[in-house]
PDB file of C-alpha atoms in Angstrom:
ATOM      1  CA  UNK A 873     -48.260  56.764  73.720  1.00  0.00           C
ATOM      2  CA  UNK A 874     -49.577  54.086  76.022  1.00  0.00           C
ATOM      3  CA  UNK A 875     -48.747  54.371  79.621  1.00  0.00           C
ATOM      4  CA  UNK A 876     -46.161  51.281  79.708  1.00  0.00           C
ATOM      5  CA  UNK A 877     -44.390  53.118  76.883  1.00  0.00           C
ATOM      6  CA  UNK A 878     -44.225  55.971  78.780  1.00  0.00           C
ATOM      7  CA  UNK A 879     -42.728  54.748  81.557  1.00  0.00           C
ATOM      8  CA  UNK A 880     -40.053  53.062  79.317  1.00  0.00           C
ATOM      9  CA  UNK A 881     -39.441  56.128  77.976  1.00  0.00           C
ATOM     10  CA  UNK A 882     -39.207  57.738  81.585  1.00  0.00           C
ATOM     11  CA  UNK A 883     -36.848  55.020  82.604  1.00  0.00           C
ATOM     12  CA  UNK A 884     -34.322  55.189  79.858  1.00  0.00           C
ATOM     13  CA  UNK A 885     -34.199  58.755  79.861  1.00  0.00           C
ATOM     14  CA  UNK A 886     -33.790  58.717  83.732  1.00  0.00           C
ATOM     15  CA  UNK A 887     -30.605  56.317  82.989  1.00  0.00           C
ATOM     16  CA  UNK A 888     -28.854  58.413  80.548  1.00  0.00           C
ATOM     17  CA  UNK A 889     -29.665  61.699  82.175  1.00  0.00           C
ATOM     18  CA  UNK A 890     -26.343  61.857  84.051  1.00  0.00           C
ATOM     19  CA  UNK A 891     -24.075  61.458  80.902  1.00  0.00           C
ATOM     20  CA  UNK A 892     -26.460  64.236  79.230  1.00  0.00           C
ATOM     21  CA  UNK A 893     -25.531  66.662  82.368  1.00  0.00           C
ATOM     22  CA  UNK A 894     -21.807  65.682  81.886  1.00  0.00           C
ATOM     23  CA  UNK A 895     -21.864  66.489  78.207  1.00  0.00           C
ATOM     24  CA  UNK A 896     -24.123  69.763  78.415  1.00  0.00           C
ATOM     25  CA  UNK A 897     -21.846  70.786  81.413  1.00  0.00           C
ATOM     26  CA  UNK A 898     -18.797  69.912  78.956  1.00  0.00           C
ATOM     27  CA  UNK A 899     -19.978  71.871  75.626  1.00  0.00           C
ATOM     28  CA  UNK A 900     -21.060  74.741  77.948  1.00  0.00           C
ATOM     29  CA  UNK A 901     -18.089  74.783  80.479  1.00  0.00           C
ATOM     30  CA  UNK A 902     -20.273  75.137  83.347  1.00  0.00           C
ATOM     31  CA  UNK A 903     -22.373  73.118  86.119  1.00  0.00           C
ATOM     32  CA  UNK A 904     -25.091  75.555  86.169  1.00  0.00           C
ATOM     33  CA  UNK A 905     -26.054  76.298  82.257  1.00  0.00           C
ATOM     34  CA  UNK A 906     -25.127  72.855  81.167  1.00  0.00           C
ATOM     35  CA  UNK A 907     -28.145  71.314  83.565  1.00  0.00           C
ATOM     36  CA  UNK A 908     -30.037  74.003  82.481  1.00  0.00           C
ATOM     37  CA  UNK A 909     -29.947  72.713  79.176  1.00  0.00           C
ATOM     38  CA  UNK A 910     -30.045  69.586  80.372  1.00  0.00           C
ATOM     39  CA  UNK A 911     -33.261  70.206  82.078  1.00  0.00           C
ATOM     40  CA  UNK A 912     -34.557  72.597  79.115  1.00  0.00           C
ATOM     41  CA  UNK A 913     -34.271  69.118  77.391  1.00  0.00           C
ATOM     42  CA  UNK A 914     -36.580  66.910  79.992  1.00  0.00           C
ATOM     43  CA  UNK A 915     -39.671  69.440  79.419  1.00  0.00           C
ATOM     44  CA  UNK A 916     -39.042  69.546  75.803  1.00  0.00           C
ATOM     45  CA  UNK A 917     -39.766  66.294  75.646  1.00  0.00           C
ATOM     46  CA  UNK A 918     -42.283  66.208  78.215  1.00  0.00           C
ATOM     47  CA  UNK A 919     -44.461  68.486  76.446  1.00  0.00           C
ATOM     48  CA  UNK A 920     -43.856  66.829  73.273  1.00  0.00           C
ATOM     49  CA  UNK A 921     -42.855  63.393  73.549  1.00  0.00           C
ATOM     50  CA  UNK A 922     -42.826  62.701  69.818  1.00  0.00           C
ATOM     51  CA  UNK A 923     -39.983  64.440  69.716  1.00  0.00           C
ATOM     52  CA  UNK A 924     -38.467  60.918  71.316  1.00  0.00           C
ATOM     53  CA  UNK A 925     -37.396  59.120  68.416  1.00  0.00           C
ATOM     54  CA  UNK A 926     -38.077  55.434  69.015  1.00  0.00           C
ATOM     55  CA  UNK A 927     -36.192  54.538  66.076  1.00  0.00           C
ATOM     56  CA  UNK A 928     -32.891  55.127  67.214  1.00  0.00           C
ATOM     57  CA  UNK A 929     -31.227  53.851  70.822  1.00  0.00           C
ATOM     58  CA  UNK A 930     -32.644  55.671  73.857  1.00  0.00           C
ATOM     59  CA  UNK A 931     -29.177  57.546  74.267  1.00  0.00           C
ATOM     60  CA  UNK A 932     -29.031  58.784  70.783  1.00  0.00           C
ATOM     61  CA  UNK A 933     -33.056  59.777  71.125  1.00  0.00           C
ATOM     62  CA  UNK A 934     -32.083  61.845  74.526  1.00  0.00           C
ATOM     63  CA  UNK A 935     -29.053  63.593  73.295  1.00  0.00           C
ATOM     64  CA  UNK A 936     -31.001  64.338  69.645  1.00  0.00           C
ATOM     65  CA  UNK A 937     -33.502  66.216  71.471  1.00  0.00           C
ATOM     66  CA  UNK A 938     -30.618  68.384  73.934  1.00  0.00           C
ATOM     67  CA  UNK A 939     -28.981  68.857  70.173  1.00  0.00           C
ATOM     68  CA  UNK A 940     -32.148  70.394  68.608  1.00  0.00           C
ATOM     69  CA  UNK A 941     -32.438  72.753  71.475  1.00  0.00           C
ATOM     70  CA  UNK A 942     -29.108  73.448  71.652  1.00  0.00           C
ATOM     71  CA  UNK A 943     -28.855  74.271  68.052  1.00  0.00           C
ATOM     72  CA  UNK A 944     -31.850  76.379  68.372  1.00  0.00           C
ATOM     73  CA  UNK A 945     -30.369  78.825  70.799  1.00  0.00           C
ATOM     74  CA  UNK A 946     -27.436  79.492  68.605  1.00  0.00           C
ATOM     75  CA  UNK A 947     -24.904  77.403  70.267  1.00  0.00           C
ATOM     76  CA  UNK A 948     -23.941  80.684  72.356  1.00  0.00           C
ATOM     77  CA  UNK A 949     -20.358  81.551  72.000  1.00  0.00           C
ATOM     78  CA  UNK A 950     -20.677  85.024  71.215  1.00  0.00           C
ATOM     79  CA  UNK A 951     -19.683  88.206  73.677  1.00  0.00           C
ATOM     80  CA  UNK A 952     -21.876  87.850  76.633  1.00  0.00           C
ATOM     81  CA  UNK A 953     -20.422  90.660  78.660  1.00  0.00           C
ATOM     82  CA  UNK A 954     -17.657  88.271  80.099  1.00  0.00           C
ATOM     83  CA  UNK A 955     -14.527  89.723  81.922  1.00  0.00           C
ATOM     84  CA  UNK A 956     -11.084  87.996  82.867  1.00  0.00           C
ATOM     85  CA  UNK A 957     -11.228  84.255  82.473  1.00  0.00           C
ATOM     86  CA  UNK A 958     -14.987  83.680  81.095  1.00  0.00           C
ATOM     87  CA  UNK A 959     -14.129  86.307  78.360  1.00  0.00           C
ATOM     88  CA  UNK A 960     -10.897  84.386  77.080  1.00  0.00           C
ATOM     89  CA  UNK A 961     -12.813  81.224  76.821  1.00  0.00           C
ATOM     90  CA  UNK A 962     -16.079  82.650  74.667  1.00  0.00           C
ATOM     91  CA  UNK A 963     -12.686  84.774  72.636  1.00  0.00           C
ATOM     92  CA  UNK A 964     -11.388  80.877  72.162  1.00  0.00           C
ATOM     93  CA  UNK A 965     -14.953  78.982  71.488  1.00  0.00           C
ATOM     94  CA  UNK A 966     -15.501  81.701  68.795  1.00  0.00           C
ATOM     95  CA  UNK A 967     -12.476  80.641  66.769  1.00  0.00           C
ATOM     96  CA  UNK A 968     -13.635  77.046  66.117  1.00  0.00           C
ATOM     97  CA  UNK A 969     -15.446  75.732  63.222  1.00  0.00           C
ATOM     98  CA  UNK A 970     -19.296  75.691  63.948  1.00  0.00           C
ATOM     99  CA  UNK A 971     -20.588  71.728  65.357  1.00  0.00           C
ATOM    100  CA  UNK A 972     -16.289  70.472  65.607  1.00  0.00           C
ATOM    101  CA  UNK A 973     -16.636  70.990  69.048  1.00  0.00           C
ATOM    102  CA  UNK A 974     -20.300  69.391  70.078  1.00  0.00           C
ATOM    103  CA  UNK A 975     -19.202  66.076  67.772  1.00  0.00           C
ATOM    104  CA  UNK A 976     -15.794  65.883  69.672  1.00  0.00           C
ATOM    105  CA  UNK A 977     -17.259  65.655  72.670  1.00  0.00           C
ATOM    106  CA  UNK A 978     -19.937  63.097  71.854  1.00  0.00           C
ATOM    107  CA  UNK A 979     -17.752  61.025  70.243  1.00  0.00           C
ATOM    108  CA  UNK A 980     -14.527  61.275  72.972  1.00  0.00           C
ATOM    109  CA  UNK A 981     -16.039  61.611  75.972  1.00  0.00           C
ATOM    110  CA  UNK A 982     -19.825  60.213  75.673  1.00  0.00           C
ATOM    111  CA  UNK A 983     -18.361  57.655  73.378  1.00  0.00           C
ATOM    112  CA  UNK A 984     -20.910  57.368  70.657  1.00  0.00           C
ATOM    113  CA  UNK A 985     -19.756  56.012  67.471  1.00  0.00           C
ATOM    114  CA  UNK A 986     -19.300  58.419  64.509  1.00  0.00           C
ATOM    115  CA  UNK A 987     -22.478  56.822  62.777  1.00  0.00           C
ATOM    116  CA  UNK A 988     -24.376  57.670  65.984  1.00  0.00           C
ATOM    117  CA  UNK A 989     -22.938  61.329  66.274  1.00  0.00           C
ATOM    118  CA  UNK A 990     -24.277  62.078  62.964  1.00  0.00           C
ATOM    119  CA  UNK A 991     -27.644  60.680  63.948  1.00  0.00           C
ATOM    120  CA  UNK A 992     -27.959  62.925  67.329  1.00  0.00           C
ATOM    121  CA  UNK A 993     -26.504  66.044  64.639  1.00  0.00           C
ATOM    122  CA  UNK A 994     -28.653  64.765  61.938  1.00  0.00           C
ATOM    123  CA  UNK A 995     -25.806  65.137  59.714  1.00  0.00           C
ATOM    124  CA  UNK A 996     -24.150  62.311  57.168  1.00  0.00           C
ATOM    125  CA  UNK A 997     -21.384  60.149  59.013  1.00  0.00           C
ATOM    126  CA  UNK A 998     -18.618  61.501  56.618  1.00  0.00           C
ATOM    127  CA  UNK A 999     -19.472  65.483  58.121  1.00  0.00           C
ATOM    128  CA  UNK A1000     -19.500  64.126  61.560  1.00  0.00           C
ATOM    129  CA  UNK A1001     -16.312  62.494  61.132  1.00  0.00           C
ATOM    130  CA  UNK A1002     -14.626  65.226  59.485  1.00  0.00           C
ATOM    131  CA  UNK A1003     -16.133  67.388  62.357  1.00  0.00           C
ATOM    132  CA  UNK A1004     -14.374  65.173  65.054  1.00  0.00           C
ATOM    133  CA  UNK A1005     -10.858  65.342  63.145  1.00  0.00           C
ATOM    134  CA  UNK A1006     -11.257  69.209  62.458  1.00  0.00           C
ATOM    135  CA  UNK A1007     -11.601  69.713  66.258  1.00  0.00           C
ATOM    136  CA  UNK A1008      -9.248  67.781  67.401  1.00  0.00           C
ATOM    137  CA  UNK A1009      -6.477  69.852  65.035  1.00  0.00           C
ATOM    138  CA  UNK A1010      -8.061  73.211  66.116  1.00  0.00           C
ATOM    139  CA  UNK A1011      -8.136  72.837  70.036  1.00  0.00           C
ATOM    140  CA  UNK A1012      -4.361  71.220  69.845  1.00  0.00           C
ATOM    141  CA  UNK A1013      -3.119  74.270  67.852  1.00  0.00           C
ATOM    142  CA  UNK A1014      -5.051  76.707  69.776  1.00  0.00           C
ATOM    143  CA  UNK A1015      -3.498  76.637  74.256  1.00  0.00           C
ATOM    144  CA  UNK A1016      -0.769  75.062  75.986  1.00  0.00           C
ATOM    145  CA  UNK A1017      -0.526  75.309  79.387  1.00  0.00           C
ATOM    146  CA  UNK A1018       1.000  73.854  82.721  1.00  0.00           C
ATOM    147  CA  UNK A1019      -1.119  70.568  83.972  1.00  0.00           C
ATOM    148  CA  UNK A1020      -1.097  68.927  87.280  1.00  0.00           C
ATOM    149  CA  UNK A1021      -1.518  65.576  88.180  1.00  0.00           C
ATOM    150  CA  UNK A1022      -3.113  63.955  91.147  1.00  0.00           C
ATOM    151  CA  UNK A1023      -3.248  59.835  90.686  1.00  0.00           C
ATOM    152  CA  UNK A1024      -2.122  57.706  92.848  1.00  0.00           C
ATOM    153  CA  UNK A1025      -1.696  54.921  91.008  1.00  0.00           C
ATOM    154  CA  UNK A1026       1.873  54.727  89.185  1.00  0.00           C
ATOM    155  CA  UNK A1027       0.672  53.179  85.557  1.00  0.00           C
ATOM    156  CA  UNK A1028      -2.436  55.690  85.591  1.00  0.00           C
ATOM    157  CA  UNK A1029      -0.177  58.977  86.268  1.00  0.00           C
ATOM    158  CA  UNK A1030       2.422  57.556  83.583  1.00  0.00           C
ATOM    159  CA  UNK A1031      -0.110  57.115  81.338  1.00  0.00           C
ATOM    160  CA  UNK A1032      -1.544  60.477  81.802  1.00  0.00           C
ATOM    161  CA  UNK A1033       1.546  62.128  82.013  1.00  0.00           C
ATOM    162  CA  UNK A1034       2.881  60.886  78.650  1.00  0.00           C
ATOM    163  CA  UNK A1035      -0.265  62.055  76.755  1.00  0.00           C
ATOM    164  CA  UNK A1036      -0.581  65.445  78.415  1.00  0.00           C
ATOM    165  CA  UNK A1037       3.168  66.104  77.481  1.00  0.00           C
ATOM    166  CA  UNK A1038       2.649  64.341  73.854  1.00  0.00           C
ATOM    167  CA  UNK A1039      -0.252  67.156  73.396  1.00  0.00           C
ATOM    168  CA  UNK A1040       2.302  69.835  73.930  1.00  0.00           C
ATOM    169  CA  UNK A1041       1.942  70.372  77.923  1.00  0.00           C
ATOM    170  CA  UNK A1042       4.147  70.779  80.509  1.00  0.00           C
ATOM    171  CA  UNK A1043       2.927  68.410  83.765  1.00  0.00           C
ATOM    172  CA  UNK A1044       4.078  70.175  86.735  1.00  0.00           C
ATOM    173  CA  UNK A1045       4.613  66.912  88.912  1.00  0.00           C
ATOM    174  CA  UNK A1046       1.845  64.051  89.920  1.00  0.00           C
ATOM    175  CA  UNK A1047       0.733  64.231  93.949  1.00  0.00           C
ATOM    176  CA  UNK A1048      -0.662  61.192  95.328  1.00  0.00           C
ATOM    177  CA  UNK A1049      -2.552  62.350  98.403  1.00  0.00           C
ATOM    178  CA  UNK A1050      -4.034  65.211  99.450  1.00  0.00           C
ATOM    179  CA  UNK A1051      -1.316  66.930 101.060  1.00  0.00           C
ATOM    180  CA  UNK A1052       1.227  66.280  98.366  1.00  0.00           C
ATOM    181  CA  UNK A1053      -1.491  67.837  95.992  1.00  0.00           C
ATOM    182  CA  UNK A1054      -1.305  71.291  98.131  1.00  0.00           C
ATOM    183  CA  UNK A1055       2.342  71.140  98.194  1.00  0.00           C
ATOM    184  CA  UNK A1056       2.471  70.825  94.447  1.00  0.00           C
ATOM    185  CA  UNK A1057       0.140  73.372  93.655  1.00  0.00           C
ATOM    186  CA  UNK A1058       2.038  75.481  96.095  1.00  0.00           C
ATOM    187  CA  UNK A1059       5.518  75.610  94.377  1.00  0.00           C
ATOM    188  CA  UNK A1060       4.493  75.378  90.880  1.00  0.00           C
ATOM    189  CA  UNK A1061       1.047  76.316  90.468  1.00  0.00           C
ATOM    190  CA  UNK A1062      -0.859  74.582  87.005  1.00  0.00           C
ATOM    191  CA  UNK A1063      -3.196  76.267  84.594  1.00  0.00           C
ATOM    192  CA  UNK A1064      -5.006  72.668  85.002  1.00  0.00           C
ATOM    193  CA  UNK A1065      -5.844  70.055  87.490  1.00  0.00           C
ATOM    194  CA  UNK A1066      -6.231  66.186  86.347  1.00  0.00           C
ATOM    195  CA  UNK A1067      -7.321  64.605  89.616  1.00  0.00           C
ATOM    196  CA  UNK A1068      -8.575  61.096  90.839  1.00  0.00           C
ATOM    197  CA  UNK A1069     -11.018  61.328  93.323  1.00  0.00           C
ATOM    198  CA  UNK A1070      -9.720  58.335  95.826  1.00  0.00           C
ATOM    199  CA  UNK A1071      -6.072  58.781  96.667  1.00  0.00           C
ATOM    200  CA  UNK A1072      -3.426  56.464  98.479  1.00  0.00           C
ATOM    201  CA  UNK A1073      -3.725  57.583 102.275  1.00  0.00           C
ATOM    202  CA  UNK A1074      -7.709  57.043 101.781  1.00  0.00           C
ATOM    203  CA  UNK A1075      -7.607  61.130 101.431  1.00  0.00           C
ATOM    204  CA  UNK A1076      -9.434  62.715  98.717  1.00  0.00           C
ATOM    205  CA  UNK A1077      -8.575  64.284  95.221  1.00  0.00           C
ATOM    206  CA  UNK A1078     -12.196  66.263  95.571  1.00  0.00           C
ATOM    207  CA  UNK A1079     -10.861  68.014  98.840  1.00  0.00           C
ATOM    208  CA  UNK A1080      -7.315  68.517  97.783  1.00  0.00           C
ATOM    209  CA  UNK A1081      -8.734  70.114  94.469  1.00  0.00           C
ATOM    210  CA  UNK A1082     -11.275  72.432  96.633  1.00  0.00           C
ATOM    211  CA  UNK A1083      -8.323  73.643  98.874  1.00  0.00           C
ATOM    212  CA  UNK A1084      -6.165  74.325  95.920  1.00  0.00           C
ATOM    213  CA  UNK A1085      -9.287  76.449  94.344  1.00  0.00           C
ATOM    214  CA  UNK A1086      -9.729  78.224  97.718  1.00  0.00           C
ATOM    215  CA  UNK A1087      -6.198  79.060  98.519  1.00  0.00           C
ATOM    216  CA  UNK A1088      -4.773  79.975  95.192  1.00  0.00           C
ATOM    217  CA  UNK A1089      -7.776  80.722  92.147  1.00  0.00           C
ATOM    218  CA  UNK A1090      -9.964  78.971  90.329  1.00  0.00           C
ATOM    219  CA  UNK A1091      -8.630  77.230  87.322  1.00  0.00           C
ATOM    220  CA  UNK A1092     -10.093  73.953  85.292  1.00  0.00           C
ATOM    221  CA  UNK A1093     -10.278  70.795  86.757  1.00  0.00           C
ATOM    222  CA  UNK A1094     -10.667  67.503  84.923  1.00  0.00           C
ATOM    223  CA  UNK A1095     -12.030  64.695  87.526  1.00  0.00           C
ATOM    224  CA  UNK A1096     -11.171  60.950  86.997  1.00  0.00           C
ATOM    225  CA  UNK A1097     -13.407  58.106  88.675  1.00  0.00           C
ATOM    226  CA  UNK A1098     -15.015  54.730  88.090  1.00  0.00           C
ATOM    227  CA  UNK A1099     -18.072  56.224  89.414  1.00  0.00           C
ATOM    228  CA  UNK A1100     -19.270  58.951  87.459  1.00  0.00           C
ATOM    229  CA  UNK A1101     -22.732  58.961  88.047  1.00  0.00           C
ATOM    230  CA  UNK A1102     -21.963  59.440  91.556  1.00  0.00           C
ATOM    231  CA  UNK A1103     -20.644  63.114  90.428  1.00  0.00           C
ATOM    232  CA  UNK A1104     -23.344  64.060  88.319  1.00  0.00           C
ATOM    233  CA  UNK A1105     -26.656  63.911  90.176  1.00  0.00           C
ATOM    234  CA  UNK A1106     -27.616  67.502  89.495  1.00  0.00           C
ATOM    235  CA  UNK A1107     -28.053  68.092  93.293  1.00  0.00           C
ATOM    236  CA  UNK A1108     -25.529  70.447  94.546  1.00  0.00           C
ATOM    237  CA  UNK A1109     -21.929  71.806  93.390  1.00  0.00           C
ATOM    238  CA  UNK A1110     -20.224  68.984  91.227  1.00  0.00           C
ATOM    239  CA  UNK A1111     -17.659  69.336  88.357  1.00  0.00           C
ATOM    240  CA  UNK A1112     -18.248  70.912  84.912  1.00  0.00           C
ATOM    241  CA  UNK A1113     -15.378  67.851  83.307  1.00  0.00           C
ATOM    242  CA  UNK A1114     -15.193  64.528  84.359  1.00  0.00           C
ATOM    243  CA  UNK A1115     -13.576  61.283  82.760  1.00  0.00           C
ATOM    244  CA  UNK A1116     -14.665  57.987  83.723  1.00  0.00           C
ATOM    245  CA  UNK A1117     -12.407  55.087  83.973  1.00  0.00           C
ATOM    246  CA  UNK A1118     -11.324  53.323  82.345  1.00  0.00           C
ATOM    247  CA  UNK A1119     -11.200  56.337  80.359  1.00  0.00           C
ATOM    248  CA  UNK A1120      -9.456  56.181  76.316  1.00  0.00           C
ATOM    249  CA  UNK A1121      -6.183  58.680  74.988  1.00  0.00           C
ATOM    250  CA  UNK A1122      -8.988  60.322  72.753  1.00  0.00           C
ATOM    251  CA  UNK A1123     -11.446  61.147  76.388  1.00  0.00           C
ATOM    252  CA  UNK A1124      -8.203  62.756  78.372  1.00  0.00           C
ATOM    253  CA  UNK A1125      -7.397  64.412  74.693  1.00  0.00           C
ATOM    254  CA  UNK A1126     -10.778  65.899  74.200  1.00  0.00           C
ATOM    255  CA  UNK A1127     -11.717  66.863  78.295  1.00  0.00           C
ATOM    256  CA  UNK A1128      -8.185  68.826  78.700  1.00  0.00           C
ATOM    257  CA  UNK A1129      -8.347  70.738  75.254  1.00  0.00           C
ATOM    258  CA  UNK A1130     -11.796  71.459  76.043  1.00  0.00           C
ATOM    259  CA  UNK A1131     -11.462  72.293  79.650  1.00  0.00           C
ATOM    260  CA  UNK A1132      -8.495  74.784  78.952  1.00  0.00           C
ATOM    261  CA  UNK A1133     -10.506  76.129  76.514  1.00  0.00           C
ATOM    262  CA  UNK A1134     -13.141  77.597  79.175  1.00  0.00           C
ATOM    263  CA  UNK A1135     -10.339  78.194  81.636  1.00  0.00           C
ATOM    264  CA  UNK A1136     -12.661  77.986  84.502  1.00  0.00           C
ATOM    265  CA  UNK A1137     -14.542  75.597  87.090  1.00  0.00           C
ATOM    266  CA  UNK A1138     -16.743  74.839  89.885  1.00  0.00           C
ATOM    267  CA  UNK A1139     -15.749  74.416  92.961  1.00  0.00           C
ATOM    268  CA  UNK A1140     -16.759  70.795  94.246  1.00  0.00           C
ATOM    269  CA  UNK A1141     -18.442  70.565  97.508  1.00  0.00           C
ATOM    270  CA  UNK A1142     -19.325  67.305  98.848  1.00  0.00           C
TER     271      UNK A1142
END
């Protein structure tokens, strides 16, 4: 590999690396072991950088390699000595039908075509579609629960609103600022948060979700913004589901199933 091929490589890796956090973070439920896959990934591939596939786009060569490893490990779901809320996810995750879950989420919320999901799964296009379909029936049958809405703009909240209730949820109300957040939360509290991360009064979803967290449990928050990258630097405390506008039915479909699946977050610190 010459050295101006290299630092392609280093390049294009360097601007996808944020959307492989958000999906390992996604498929893993947490900040911490999804960028450790995520970072698992970067040395693979440093100490082998065949393993690079130039023949395919740089996104689908990135998130081919995190799918080798990740395969490799065993896709851990099994009993890992959880208690509570942890244990009730990995109970959940064990129920699904082995690679539904991985192909939803490349295909929702890292929007990759089907052809290209069966390229990073090395699978045909026909298994990685029926993949995507089987998990989208399995996580709709499996939870319902009681979803909160922060957005303050009136066509966005509708919009969520009608497909969190179409997917068998109950929305207990939409806040749009910070303080009508923590009075929601308050008098009805949700099994899930759907948040924006600018709000109307120039206040912020990010603080209104960290003072729900603090005051009354942790519980799985979905994050909304035009700015994702911005949220997944790998740097500090930052969220474990996140949506980028303008976001698609299938992306809220896929992040809330998912994220009530794990039934836990990380608290956001900015």
């Amino acid at each position: 590999m010459t050295a101006q091929s290299s630092s392609d490589m280093t390049t294009a890796i360097g601007g996808n690396l944020p959307y492989l956090r958000r999906y390992a973070r996604a498929l893993t439920g947490r900040q911490d072991s999804g960028d450790r896959y995520a970072a698992a990934t970067l040395e693979a591939i440093l100490n082998d950088p065949e393993l690079y596939d130039s023949g395919v786009t740089d996104k689908v060569a990135l998130f081919r390699v995190f799918h080798a490893i990740w395969m490799s490990s065993g896709m851990p779901v099994e009993d890992s000595g959880e208690t509570g809320l942890a244990a009730r996810a990995q109970k959940h995750l064990s129920r699904l039908t082995e690679n539904t879950r991985e192909a939803l989420l490349l295909h929702t919320i890292e929007e990759f075509p089907i052809e290209e999901v069966a390229q990073i799964m090395q699978v045909s296009a026909e298994e990685a579609g029926q993949y995507v379909d089987t998990a989208f029936l399995e996580m709709r049958d499996a939870i319902s629960g009681k979803i909160m809405i922060i957005e303050d703009e009136a066509v966005i909240a509708m919009d969520l609103e009608s497909i969190v209730m179409d997917m068998g949820h109950r929305v207990t109300g939409v806040a749009r600022t910070e303080a009508a957040a923590l009075d929601l939360a308050g008098s009805d509290a949700p099994d899930l948060i759907l948040s924006d991360i600018q709000l109307a009064d120039d206040s912020s979803g990010v603080d209104a979700v960290n003072q729900i967290l603090a005051r009354d449990g942790d519980r799985p928050v979905i994050f909304i913004t035009a700015f994702p990258e911005r949220l997944l630097t790998g740097e500090g405390p930052e969220p474990a589901f996140l949506i980028s506008k303008p976001y698609s039915e299938n992306q809220v479909r896929s992040a809330v199933s998912q994220a009530l699946f794990f039934a836990s977050t990380e608290t956001l610190i900015r």
